[in-house]
Short mmCIF file of C-alpha atoms in Angstrom, two decimals:
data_model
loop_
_atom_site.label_atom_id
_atom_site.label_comp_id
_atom_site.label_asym_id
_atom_site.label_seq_id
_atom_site.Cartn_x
_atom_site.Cartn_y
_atom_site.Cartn_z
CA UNK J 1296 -137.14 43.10 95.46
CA UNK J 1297 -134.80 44.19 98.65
CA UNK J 1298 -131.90 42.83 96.80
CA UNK J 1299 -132.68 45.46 93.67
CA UNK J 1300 -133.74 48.28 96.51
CA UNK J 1301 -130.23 47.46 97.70
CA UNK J 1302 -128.53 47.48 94.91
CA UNK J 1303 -130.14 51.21 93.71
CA UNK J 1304 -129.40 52.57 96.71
CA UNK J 1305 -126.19 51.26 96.53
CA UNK J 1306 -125.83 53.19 93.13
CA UNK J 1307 -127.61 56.32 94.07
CA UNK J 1308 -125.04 56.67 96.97
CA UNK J 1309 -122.45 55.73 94.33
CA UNK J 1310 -123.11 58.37 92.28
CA UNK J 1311 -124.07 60.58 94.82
CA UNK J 1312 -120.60 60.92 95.81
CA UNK J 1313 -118.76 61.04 92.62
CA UNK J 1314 -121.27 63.71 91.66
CA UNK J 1315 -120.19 65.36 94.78
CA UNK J 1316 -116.34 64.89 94.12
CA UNK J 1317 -116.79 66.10 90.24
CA UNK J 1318 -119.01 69.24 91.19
CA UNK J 1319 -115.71 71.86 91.62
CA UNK J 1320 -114.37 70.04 88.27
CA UNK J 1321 -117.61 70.76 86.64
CA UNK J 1322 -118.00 74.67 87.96
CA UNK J 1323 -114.38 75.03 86.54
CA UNK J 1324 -115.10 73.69 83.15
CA UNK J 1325 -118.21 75.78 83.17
CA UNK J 1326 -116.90 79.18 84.79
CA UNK J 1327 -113.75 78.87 82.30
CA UNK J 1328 -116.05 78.37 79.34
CA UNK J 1329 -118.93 81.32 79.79
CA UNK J 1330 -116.41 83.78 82.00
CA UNK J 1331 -116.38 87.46 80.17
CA UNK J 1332 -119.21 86.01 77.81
CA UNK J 1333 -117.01 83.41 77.06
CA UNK J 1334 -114.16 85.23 75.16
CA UNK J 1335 -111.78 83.80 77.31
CA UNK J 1336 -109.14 81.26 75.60
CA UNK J 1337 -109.68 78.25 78.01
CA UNK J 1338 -105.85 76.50 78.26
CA UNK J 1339 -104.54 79.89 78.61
CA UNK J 1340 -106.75 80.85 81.50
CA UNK J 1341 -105.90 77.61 83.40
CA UNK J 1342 -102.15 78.42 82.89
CA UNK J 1343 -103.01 81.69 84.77
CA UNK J 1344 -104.69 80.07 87.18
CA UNK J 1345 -102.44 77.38 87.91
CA UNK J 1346 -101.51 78.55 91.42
CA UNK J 1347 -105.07 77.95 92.56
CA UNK J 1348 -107.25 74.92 93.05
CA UNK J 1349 -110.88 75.85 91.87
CA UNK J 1350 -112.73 78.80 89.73
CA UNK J 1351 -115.15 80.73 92.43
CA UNK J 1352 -116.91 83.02 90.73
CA UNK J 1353 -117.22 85.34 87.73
CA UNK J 1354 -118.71 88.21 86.66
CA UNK J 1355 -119.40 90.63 83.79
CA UNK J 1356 -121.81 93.40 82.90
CA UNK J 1357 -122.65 95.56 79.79
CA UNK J 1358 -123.84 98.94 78.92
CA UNK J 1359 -123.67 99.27 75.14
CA UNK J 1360 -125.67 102.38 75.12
CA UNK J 1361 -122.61 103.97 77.76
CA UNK J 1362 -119.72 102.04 75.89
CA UNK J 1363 -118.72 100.00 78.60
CA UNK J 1364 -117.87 96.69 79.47
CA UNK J 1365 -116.33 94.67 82.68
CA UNK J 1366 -115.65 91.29 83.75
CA UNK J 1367 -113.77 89.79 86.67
CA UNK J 1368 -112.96 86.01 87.03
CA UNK J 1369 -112.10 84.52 90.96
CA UNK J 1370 -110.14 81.08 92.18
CA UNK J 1371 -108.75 80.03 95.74
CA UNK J 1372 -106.79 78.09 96.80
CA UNK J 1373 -104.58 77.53 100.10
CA UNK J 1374 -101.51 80.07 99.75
CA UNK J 1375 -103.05 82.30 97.84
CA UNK J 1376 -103.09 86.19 98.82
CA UNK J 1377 -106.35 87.37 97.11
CA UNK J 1378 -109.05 85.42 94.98
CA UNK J 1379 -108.87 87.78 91.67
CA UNK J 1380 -107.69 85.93 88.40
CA UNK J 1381 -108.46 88.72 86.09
CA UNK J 1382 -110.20 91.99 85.74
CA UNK J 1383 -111.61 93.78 82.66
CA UNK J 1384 -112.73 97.19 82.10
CA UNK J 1385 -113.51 98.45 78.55
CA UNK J 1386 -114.54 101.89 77.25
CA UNK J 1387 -115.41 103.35 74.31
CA UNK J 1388 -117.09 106.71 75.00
CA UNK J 1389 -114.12 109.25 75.57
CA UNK J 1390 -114.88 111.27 79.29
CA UNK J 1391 -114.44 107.50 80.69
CA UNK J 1392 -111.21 106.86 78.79
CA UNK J 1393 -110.27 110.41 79.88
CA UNK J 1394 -110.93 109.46 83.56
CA UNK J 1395 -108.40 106.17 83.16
CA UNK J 1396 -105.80 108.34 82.03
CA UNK J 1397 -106.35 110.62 84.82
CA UNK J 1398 -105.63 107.63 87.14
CA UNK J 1399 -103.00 106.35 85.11
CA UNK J 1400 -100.87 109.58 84.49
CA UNK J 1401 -101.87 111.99 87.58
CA UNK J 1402 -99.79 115.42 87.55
CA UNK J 1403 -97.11 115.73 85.39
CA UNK J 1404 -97.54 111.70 83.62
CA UNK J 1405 -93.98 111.00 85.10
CA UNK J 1406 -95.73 107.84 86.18
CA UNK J 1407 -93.81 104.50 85.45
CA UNK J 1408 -94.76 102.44 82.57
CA UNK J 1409 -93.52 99.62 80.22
CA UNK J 1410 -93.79 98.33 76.81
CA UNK J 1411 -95.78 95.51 75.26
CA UNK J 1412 -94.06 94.58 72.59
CA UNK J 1413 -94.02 95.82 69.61
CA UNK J 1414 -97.35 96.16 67.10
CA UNK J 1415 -99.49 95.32 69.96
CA UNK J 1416 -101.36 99.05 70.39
CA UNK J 1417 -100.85 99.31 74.04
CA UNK J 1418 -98.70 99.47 77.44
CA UNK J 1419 -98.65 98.12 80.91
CA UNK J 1420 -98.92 100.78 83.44
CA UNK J 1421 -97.82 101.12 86.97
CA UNK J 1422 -99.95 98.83 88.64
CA UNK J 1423 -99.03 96.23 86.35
CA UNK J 1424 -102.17 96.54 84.16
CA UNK J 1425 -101.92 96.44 80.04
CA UNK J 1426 -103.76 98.89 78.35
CA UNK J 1427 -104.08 98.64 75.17
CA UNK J 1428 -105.75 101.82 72.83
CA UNK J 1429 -107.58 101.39 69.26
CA UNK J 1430 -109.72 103.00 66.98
CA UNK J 1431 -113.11 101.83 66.07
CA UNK J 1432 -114.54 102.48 62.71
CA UNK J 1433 -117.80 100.79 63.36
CA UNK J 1434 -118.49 103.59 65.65
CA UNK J 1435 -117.24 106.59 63.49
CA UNK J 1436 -116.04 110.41 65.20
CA UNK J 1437 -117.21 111.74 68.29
CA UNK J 1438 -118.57 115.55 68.60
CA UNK J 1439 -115.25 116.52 67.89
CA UNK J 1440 -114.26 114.88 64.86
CA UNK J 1441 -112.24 112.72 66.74
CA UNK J 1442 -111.75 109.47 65.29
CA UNK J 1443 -113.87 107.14 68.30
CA UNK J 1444 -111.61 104.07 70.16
CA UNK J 1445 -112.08 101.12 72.76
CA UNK J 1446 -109.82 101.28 75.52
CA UNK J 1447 -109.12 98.21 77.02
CA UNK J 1448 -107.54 97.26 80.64
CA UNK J 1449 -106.81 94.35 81.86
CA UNK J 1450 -105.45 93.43 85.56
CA UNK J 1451 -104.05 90.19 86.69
CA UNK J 1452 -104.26 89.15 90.25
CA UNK J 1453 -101.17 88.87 92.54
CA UNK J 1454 -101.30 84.83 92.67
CA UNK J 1455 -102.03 84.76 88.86
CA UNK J 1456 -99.26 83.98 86.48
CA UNK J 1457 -99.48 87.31 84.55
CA UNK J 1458 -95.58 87.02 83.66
CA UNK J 1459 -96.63 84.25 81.36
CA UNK J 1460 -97.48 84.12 77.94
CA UNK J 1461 -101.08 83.04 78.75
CA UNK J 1462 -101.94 86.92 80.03
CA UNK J 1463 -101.07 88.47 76.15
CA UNK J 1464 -102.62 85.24 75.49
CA UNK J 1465 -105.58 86.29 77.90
CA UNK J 1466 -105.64 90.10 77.09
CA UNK J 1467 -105.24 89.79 73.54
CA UNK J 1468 -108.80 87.70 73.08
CA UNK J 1469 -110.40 90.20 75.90
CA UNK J 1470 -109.92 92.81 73.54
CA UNK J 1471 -110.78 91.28 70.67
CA UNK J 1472 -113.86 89.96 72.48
CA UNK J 1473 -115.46 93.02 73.59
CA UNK J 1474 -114.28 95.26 70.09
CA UNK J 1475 -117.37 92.82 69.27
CA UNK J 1476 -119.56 92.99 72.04
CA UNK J 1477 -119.22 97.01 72.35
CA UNK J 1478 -120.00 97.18 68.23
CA UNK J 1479 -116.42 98.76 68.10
CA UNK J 1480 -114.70 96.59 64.76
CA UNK J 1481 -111.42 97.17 65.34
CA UNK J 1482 -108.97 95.16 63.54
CA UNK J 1483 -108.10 92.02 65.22
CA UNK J 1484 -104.78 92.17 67.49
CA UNK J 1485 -102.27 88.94 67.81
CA UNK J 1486 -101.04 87.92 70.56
CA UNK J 1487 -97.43 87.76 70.61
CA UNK J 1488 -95.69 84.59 70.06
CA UNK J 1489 -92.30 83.06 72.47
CA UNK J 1490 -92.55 83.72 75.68
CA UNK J 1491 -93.43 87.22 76.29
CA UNK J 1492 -95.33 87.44 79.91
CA UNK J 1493 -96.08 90.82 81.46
CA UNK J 1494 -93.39 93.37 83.01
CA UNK J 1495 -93.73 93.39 86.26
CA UNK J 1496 -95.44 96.55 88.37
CA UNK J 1497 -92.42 99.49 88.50
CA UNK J 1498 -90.09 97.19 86.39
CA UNK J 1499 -89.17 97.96 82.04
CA UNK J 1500 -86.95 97.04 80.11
CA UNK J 1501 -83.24 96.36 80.96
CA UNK J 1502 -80.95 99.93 80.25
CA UNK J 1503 -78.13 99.21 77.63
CA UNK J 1504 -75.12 100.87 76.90
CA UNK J 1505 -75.94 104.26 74.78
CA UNK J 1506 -73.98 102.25 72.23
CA UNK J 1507 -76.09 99.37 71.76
CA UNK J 1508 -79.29 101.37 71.50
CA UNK J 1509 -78.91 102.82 68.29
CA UNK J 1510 -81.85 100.03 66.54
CA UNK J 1511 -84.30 100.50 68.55
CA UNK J 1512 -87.09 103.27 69.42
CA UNK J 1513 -84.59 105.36 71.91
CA UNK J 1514 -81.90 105.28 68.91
CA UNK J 1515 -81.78 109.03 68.63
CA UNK J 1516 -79.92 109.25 71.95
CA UNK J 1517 -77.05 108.08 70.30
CA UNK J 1518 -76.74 110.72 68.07
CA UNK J 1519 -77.62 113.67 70.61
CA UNK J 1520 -74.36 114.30 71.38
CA UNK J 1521 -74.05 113.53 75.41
CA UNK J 1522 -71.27 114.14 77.22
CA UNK J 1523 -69.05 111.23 78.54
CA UNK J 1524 -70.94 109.13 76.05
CA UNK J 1525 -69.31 105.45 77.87
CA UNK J 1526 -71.25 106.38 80.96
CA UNK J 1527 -74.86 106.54 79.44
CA UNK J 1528 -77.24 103.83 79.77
CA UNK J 1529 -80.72 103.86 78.23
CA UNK J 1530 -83.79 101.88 78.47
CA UNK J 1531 -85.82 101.63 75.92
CA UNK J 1532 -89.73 101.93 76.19
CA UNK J 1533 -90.74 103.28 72.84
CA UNK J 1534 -94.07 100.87 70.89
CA UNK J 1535 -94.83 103.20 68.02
CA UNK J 1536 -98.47 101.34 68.23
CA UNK J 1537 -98.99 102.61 71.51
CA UNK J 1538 -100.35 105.30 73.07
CA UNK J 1539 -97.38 106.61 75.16
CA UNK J 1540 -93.76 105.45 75.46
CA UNK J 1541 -90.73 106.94 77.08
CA UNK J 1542 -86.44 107.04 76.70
CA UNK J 1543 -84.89 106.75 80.24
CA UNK J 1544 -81.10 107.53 79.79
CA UNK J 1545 -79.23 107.40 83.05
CA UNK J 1546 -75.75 108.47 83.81
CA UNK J 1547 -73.66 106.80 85.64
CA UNK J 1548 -71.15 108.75 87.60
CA UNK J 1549 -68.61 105.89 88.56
CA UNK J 1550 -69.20 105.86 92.38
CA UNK J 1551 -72.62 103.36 92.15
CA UNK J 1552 -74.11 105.80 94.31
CA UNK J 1553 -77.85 106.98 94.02
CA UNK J 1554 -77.05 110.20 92.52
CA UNK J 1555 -76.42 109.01 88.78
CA UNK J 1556 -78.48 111.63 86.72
CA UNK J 1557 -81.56 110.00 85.58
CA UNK J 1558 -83.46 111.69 82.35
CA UNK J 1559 -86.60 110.97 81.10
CA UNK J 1560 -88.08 111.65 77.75
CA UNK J 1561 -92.14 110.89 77.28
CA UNK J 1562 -94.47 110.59 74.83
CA UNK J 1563 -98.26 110.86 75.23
CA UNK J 1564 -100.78 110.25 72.03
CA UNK J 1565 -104.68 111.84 72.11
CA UNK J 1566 -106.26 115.12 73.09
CA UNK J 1567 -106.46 113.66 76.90
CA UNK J 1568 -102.88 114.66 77.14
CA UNK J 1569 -103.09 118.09 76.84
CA UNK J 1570 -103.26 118.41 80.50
CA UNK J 1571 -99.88 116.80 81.12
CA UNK J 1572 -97.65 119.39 79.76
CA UNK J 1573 -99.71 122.79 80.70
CA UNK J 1574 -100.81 124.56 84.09
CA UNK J 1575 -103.58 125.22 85.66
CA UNK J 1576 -104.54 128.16 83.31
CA UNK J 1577 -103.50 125.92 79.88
CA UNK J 1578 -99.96 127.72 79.21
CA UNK J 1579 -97.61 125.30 78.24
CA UNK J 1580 -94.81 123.97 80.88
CA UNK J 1581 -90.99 124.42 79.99
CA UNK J 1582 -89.40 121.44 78.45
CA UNK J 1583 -92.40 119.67 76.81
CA UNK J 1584 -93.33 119.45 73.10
CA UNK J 1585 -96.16 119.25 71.29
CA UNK J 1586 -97.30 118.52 67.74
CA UNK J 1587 -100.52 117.28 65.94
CA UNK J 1588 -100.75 113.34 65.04
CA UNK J 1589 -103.75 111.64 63.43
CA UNK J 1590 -105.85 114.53 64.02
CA UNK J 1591 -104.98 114.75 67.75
CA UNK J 1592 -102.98 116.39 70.09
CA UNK J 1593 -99.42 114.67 70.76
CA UNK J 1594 -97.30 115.52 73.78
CA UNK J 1595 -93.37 115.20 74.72
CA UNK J 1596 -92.15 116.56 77.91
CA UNK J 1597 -88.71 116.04 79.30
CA UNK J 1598 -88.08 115.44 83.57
CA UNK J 1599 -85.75 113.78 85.77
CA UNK J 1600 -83.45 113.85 88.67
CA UNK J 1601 -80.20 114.44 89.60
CA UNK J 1602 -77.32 115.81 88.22
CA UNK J 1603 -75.37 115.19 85.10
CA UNK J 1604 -72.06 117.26 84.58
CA UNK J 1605 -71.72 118.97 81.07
CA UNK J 1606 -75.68 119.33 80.62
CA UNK J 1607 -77.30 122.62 80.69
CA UNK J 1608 -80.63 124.10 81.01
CA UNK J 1609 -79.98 124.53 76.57
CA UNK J 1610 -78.46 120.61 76.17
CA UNK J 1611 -82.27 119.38 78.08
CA UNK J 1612 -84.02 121.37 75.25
CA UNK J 1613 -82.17 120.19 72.91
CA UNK J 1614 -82.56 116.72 73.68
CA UNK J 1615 -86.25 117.10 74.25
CA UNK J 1616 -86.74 117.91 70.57
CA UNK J 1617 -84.74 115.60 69.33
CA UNK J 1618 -86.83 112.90 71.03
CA UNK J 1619 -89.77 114.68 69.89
CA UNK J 1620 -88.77 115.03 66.60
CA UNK J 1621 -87.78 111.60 66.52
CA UNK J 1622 -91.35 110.75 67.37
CA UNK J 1623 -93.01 113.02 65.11
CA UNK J 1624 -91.08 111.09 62.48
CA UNK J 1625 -91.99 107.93 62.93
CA UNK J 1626 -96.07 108.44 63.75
CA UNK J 1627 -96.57 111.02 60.46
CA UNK J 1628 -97.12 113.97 62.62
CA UNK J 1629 -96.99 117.78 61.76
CA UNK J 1630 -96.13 121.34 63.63
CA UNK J 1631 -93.96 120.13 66.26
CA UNK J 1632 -93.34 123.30 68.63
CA UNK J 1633 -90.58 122.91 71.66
CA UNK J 1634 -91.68 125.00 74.85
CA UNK J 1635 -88.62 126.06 76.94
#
């Protein structure tokens, strides 16, 4: 009889302590599995997560009847500098998708931004976050006859490995997810395949020679005509699928000093930029554009900095509308009107 007490408590304390070791294991498998109502695509998220040790915590709450959505998943670990892994916030009533632009594109909506790539209906804004924009049939037109849409946006934390291809990975499935959760029905976005990880905040695309840019969204530069043409760069941050994209086209002046003349062309998609190319009492600001696209408003506006010889106040127009009517072209839209 002792020898059997001795031998279960032997076990107990056995187990005991590999129940103890496995506990963290266990919380991971089981925060990784139900995290964001368990949309989350499981390898991917430990790839994010790889710079920590454990999952902490995660969270998420709905309000169908509001259209909203939000989940956050947490990890530590010894070096990191903050605990968040992820953070969703989705939307598909249109004063709170109003309010994100707001944040997103104060004043003017010179704000930086880069390109996801291309078909994926979105952007990554200047905190780093990608956005991504869609309609939702399921949920037919608002009060305005405005076709109704889920915005999405996702942030990864500073430790998380958001410049691999587990955060399209990641995003991609959010979005998905909560199209279903939020009775939405968009059509199913793919994540991208190769290794495609997310721009980093303030940083786009590489510029090119004004040469080399004639196949991609900014190709109309090539044919507006610039002066010195062998000094232009341009970067390239057009997605027709997304709601905004911008041409930067900088001039170099020769003397790699900070004064090369920097131009930048932008495109905003949906009534909520209206506000980004008109004053305080709605007249429209010189050098901006606007036209009608899918039923909504679409805006171009044209800023920058510095000075570029052989440009004048009549070359900026001119290459405003051809950027705008470069746009208008490729998204089907009609009565494109140049301001300025």
């Amino acid at each position: 009889m002792r020898r059997w007490i001795k031998v279960a408590v032997t076990t107990a304390a056995v187990l005991g302590l590999s129940g103890w070791i496995a506990a963290p294991y266990v919380q991971d498998w089981w925060l990784v599995r139900t995290a964001c109502d368990g949309t989350l695509p499981k390898d991917a998220v430990r790839q994010l997560a790889k710079n920590g040790s454990h999952f902490t915590d995660a969270r998420s709450v709905t309000y169908r009847e509001l259209g909203e959505y939000g989940c956050t998943l947490s990890f530590e670990g010894d070096e990191l500098r903050g605990e968040l892994v992820l953070r969703m916030e989705a939307y598909t009533e249109r004063d709170q998708q109003d309010r994100e632009f707001m944040s997103t594109f104060p004043e003017e909506g010179f704000t930086s931004q880069a390109p996801v790539p291309r078909g994926l209906p979105g952007f990554i804004d200047q905190f780093g976050a990608v956005q991504f924009l869609m309609p939702c049939p399921d949920l037919g037109k608002d009060d305005a006859g405005r076709q109704r849409k889920l915005l999405v946006r996702t942030q990864f934390g500073k430790d998380a490995l958001w410049g691999h291809p587990a955060a399209y990975e990641t995003a991609v499935a959010l979005v998905n997810g909560v199209s279903d959760r939020l009775g939405c029905g968009a059509e199913p976005i793919t994540a991208p395949g190769g290794d495609a990880g997310l721009t980093e905040p303030g940083k786009g695309p590489k510029p090119v020679p004004l040469g080399e840019a004639g196949q991609g969204g900014c190709g109309w530069a090539t044919r507006a005509d610039l002066p010195l043409p062998d000094r232009w760069r341009v970067t390239d941050g057009i997605n027709d699928a997304a709601p905004t994209g911008r041409c930067q086209l900088l001039y170099e002046d020769g003397t790699g000093s900070d004064d090369d003349g920097r131009l930048v062309l932008a495109a905003w998609y949906g009534d909520w930029s209206d506000r980004l190319v008109a004053d305080e009492d709605g007249i429209p600001r010189p050098l901006t554009a606007t036209a009608r696209c899918d039923g909504e408003a679409a805006n171009f506006a044209l800023g920058g900095r510095g000075e570029v010889p052989g440009l004048s106040r009549a070359d900026h127009r001119a290459l405003l509308e051809a950027f705008a009517r470069d746009q208008a072209g490729r998204r089907d839209c009609s009565g494109l009107r140049v301001n300025g």
